[in-house]
CSV table of N, CA and C in Angstrom, one decimal:
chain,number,residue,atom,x,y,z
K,263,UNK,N,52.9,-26.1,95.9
K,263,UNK,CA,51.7,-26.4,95.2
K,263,UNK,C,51.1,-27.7,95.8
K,264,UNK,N,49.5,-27.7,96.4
K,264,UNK,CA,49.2,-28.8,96.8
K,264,UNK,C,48.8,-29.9,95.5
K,265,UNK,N,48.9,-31.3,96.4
K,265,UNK,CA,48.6,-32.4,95.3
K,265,UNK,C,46.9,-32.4,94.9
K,266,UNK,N,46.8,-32.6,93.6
K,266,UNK,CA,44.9,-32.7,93.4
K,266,UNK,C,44.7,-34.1,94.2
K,267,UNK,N,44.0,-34.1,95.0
K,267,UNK,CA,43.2,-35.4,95.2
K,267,UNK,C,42.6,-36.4,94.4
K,268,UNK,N,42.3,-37.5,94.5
K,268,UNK,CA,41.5,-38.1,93.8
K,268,UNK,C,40.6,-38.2,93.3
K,269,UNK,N,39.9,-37.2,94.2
K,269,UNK,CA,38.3,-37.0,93.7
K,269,UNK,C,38.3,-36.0,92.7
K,270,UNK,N,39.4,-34.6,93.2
K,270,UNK,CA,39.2,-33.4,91.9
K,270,UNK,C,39.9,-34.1,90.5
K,271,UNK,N,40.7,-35.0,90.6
K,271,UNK,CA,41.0,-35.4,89.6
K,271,UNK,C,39.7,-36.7,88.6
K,272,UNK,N,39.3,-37.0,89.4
K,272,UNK,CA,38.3,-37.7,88.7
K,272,UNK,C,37.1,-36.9,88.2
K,273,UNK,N,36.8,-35.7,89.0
K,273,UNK,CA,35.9,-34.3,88.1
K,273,UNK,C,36.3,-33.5,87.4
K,274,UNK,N,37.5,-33.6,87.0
K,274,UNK,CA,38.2,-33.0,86.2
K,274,UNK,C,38.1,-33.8,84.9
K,275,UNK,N,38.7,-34.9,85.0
K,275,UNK,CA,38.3,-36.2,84.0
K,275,UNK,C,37.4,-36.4,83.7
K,276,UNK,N,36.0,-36.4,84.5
K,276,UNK,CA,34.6,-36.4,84.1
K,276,UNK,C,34.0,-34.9,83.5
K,277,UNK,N,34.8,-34.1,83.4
K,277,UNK,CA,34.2,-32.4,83.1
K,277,UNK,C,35.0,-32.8,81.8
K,278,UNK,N,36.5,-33.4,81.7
K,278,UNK,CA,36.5,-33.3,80.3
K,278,UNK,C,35.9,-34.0,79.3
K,279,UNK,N,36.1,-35.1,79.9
K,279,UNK,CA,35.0,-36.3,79.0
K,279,UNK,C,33.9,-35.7,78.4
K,280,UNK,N,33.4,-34.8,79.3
K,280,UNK,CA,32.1,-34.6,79.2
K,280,UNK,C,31.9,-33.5,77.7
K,281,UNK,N,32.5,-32.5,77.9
K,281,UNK,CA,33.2,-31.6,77.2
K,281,UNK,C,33.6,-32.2,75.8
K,282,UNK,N,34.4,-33.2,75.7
K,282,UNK,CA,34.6,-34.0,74.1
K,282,UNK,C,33.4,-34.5,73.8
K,283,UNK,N,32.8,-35.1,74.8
K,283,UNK,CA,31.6,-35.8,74.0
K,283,UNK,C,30.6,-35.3,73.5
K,284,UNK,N,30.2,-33.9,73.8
K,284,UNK,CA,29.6,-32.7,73.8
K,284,UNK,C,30.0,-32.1,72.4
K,285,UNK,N,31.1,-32.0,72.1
K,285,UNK,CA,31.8,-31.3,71.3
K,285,UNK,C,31.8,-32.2,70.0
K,286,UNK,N,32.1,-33.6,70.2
K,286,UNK,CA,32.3,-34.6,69.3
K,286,UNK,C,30.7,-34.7,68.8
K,287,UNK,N,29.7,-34.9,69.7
K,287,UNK,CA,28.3,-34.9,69.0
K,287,UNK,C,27.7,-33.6,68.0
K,288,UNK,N,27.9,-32.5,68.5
K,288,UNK,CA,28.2,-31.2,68.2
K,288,UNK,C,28.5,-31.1,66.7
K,289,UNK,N,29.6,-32.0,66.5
K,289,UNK,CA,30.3,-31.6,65.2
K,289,UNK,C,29.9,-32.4,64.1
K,290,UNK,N,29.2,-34.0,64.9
K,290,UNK,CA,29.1,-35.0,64.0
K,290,UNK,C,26.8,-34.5,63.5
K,291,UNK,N,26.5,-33.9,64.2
K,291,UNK,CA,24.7,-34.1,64.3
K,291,UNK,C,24.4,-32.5,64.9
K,292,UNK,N,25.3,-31.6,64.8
K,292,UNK,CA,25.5,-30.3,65.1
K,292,UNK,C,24.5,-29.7,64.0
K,293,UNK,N,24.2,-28.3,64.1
K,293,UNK,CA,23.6,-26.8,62.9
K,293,UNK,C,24.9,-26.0,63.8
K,294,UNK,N,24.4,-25.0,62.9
K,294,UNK,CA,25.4,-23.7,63.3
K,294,UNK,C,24.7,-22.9,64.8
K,295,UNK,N,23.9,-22.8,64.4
K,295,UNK,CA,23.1,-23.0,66.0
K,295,UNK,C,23.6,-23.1,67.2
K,296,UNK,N,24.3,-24.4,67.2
K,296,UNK,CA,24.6,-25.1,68.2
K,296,UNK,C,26.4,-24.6,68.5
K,297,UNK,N,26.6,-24.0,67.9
K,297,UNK,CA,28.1,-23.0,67.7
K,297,UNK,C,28.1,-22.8,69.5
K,298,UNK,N,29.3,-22.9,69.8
K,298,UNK,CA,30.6,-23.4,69.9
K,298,UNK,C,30.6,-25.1,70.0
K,299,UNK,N,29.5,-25.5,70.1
K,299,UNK,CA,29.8,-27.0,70.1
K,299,UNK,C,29.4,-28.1,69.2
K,300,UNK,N,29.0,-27.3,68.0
K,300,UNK,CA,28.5,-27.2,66.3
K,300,UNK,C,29.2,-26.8,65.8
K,301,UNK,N,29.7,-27.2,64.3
K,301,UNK,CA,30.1,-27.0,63.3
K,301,UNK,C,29.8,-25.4,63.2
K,302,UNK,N,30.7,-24.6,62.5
K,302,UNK,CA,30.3,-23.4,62.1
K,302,UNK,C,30.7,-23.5,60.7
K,303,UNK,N,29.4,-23.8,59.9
K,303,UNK,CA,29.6,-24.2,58.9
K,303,UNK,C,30.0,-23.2,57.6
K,304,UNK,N,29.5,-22.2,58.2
K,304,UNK,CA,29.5,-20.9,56.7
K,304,UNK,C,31.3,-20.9,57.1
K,305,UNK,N,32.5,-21.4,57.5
K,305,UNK,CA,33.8,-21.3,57.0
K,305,UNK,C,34.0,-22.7,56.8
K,306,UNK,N,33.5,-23.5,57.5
K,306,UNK,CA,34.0,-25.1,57.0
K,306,UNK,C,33.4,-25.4,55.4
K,307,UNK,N,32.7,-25.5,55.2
K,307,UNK,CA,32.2,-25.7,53.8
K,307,UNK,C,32.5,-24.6,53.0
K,308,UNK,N,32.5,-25.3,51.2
K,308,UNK,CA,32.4,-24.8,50.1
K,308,UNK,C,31.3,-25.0,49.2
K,309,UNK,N,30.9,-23.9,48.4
K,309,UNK,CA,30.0,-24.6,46.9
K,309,UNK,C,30.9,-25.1,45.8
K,310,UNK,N,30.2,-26.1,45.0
K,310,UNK,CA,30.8,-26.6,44.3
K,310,UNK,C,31.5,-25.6,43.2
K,311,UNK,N,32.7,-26.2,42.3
K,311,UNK,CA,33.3,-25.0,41.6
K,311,UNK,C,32.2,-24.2,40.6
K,312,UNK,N,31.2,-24.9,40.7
K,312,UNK,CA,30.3,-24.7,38.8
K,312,UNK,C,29.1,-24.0,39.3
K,313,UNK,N,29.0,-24.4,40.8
K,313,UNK,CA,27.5,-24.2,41.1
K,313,UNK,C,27.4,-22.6,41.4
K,314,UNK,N,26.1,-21.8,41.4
K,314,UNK,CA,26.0,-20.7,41.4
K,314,UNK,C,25.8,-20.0,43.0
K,315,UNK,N,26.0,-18.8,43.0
K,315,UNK,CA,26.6,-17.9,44.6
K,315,UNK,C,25.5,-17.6,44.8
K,316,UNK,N,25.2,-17.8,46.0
K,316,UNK,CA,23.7,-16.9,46.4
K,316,UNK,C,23.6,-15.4,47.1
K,317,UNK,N,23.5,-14.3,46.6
K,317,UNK,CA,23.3,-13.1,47.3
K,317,UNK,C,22.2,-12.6,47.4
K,318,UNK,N,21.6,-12.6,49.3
K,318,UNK,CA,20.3,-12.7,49.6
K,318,UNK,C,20.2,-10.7,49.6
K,319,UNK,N,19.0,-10.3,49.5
K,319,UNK,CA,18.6,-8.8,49.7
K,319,UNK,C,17.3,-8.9,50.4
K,320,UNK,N,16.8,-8.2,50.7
K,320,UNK,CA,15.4,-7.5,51.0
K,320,UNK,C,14.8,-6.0,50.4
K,321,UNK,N,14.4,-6.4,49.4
K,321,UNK,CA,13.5,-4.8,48.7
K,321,UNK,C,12.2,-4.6,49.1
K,322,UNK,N,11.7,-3.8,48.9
K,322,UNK,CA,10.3,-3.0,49.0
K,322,UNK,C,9.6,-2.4,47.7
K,323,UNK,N,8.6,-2.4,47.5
K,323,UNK,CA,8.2,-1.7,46.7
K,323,UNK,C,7.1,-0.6,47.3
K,324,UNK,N,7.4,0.6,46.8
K,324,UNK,CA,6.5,1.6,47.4
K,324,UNK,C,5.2,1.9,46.8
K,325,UNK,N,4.0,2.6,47.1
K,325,UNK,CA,2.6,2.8,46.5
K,325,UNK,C,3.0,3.6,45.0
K,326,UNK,N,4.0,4.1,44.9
K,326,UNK,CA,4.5,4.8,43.7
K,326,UNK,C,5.0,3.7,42.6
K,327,UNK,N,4.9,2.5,43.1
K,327,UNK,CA,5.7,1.5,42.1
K,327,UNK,C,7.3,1.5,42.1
K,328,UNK,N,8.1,2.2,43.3
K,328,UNK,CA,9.4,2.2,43.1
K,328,UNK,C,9.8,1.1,44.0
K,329,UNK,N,11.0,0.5,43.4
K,329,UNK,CA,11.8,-0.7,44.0
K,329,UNK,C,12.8,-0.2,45.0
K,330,UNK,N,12.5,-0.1,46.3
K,330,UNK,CA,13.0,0.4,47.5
K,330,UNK,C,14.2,-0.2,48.2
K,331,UNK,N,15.2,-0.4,48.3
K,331,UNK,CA,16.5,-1.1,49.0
K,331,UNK,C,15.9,-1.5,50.5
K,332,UNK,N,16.2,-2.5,50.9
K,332,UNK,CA,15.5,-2.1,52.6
K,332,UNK,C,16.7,-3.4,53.2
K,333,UNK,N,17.8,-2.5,52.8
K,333,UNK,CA,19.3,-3.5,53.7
K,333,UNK,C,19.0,-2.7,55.1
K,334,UNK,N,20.3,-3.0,55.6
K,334,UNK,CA,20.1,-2.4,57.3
K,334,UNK,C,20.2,-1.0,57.3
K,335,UNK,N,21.2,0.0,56.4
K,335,UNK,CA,20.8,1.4,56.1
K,335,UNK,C,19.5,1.7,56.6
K,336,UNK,N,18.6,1.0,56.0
K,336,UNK,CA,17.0,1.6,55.2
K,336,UNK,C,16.1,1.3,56.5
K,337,UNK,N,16.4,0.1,57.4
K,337,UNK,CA,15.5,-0.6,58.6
K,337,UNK,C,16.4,-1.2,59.5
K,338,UNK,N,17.7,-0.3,59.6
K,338,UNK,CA,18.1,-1.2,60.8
K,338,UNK,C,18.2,-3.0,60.8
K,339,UNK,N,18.4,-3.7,60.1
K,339,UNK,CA,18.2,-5.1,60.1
K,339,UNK,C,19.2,-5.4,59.3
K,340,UNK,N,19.8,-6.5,60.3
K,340,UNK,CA,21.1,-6.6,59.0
K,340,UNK,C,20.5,-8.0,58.3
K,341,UNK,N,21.2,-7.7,57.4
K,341,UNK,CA,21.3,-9.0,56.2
K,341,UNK,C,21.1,-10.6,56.7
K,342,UNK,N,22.0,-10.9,57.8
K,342,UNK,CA,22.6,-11.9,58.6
K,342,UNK,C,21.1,-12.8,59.2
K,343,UNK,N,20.3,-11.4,59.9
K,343,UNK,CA,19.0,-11.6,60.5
K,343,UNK,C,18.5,-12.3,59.9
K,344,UNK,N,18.0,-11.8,58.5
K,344,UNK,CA,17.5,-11.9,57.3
K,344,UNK,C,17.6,-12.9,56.7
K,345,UNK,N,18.5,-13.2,56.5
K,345,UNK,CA,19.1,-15.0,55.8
K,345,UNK,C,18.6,-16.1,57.1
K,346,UNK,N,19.2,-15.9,58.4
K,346,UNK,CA,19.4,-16.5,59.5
K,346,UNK,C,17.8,-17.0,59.7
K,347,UNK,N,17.0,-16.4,59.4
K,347,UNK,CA,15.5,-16.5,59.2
K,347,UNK,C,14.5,-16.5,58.1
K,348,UNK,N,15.3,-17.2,56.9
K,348,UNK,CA,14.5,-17.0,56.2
K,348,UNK,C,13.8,-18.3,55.9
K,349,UNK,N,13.6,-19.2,56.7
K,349,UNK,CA,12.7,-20.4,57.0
K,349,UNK,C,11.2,-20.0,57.5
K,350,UNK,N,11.8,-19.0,58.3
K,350,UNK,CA,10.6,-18.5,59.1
K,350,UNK,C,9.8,-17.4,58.3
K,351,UNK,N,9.7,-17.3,57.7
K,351,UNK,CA,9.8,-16.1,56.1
K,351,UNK,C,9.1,-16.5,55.4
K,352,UNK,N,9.3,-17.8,54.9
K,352,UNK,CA,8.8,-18.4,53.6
K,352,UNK,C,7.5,-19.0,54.6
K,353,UNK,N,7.8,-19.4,55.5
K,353,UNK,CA,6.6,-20.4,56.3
K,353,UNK,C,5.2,-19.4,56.8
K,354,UNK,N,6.3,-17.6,57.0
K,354,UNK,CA,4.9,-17.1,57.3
K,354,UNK,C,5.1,-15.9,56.7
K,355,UNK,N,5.0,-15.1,55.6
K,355,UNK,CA,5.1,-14.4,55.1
K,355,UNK,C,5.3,-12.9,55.5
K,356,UNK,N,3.8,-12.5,56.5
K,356,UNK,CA,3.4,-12.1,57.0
K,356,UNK,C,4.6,-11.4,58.5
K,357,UNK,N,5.3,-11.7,58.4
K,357,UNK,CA,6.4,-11.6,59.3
K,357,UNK,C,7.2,-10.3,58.5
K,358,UNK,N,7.0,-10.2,57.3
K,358,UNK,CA,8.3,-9.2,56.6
K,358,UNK,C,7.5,-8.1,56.7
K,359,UNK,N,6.3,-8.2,57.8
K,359,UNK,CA,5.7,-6.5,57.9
K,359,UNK,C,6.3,-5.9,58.6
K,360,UNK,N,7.0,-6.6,59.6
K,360,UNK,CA,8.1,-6.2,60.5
K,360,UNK,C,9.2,-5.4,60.1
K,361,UNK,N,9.4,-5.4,58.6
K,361,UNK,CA,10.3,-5.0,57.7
K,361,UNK,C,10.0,-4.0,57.6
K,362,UNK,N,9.2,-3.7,56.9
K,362,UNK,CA,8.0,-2.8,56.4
K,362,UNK,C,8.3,-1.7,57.5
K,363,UNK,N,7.9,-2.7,58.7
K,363,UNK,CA,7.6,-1.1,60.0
K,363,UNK,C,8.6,-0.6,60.5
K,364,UNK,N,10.1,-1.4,60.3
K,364,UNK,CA,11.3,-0.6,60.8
K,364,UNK,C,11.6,0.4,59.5
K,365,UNK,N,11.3,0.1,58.5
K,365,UNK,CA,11.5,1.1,57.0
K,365,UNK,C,10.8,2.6,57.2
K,366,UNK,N,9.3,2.7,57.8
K,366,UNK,CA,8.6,3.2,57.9
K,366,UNK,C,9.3,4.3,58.9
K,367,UNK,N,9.4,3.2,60.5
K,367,UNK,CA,10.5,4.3,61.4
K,367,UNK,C,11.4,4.9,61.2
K,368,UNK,N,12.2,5.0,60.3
K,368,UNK,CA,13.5,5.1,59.8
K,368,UNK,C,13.0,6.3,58.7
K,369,UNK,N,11.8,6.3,58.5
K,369,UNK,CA,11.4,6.7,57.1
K,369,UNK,C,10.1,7.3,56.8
K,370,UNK,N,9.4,8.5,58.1
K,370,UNK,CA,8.2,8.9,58.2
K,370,UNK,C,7.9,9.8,57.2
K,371,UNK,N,8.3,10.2,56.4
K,371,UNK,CA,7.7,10.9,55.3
K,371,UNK,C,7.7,9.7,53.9
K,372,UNK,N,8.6,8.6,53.8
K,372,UNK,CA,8.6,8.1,52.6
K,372,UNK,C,7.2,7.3,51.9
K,373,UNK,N,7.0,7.2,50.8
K,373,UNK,CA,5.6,6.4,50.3
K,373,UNK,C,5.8,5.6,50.8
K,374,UNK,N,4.5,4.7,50.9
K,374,UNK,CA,4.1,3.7,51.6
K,374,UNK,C,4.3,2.1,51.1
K,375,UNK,N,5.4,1.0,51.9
K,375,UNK,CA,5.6,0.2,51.4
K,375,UNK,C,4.2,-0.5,50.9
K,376,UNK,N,4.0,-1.5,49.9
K,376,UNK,CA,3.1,-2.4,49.6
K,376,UNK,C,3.4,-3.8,49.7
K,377,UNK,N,4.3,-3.6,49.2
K,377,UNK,CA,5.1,-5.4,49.0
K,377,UNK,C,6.4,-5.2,49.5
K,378,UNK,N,7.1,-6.4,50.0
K,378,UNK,CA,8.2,-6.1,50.9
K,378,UNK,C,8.9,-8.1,50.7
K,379,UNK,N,10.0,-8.4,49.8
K,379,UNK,CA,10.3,-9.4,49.6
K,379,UNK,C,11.7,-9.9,49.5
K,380,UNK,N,12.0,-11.2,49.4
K,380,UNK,CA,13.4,-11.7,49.9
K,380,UNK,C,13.5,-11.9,48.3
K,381,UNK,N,14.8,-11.2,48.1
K,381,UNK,CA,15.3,-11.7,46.5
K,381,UNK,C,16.7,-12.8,46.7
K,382,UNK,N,17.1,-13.3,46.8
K,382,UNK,CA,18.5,-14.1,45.9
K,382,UNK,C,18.7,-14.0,44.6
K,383,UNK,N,19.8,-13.4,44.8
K,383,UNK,CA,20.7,-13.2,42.9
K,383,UNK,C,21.6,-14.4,43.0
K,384,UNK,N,21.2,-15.2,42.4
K,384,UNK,CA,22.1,-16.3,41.8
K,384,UNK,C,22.7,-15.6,40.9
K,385,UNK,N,24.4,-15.5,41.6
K,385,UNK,CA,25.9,-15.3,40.6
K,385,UNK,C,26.6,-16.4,39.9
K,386,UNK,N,26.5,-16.5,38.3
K,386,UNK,CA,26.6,-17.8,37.7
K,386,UNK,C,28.6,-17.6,38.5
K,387,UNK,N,28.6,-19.2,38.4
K,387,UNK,CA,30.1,-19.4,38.7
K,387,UNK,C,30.5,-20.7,37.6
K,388,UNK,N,31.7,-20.3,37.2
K,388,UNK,CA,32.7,-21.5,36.7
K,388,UNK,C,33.9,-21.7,36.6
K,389,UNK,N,33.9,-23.3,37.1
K,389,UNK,CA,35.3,-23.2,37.5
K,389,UNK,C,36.1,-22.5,39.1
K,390,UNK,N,34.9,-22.3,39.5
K,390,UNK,CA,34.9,-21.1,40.7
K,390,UNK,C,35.1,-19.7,40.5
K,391,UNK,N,35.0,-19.2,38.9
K,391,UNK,CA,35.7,-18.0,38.8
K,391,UNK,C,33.8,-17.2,38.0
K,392,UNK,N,33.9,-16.1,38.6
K,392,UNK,CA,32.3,-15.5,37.9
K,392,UNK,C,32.5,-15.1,36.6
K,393,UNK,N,31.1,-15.8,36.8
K,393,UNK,CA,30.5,-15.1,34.9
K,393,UNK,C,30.3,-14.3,34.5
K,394,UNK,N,29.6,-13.3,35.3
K,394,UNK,CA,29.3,-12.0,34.9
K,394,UNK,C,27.6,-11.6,34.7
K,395,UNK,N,27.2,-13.2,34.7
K,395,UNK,CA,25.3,-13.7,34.4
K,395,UNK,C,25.0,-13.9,36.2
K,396,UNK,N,23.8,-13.5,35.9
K,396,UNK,CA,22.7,-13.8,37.0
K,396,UNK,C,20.9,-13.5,37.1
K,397,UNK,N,20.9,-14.3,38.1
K,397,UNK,CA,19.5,-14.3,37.9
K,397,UNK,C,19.1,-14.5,39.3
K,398,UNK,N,17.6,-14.1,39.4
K,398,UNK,CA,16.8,-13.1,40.6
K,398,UNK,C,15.7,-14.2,41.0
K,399,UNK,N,15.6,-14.6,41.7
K,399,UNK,CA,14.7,-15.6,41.9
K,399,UNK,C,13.7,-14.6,43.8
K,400,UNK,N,12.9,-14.2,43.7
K,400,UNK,CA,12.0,-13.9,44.7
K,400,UNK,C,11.6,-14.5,45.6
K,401,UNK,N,12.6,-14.9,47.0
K,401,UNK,CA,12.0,-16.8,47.7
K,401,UNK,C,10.4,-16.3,48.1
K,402,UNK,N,10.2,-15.0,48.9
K,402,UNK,CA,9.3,-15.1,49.8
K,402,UNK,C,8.7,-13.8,49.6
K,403,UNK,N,7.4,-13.3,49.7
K,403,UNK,CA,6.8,-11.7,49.4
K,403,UNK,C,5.8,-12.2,50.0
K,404,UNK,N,5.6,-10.7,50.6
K,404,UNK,CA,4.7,-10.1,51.0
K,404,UNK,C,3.8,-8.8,51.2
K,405,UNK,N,3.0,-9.0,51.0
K,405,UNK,CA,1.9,-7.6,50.0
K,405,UNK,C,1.4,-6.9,50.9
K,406,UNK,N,1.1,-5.8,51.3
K,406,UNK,CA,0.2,-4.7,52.6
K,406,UNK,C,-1.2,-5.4,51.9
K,407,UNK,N,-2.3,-5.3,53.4
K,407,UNK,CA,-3.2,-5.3,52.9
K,407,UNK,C,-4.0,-3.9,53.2
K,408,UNK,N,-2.9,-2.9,53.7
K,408,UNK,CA,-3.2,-1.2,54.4
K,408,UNK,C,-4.5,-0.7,53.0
């Protein structure tokens, strides 16, 4: 086995340094985003024992007035997307038409979406253990103007 030189050992030293300090900023001023050198926070963290669970959906309502499921089944879109973007959602509404049109592909004979919106069911919790209560809060909608 030949000896490392001086030099590969000093780029070696300088690649890890570099690497910690990367990693150490990462963790301290990191989003999940920034994953592998960011926190990945949806396993590091917890909600409080009392505080309530958030489970996000996306429904539709059709010109018939019926409340339409539109998980990834219904439009191809997973849930993950859906959450992972729902900044971008609330800021432009108009974006969940996109929803709409993979429902539509998926779905060429079904009535015609009209409104298409992000619900969260807040699951009461206590103690960390469920209650059995919840409630529906609608962050973001969006209406056809078809």
């Amino acid at each position: 086995m030949e000896t490392l030189t001086t030099r590969g050992r000093a780029a070696r030293l300088a690649a890890t340094a570099l690497g910690l300090a990367v990693l150490l900023a990462g963790t301290v001023w990191g989003t999940d985003d920034h994953f592998p050198f960011g926190p990945f926070r949806m396993y590091s963290t917890s909600n409080p024992p009392n505080s309530p669970a958030p489970d996000t959906r996306v429904e539709g309502v059709d010109s018939s007035g019926a409340v339409v499921d539109l998980g990834e089944r219904a439009t191809g879109i997973r849930r993950a997307e859906i959450e992972g973007q729902q900044s971008r959602y609330a800021a432009d509404p108009a974006l969940l038409a996109e929803v709409a049109d993979a429902y539509v592909e998926r779905h060429p004979g079904a009535a015609e979406l009209v409104e298409v919106r992000i619900v969260v069911r807040w699951h009461g919790i206590r103690q960390g253990r469920p209650t059995g209560r919840w409630t529906d809060e609608t962050v973001v909608a969006w209406r056809a103007d078809r």
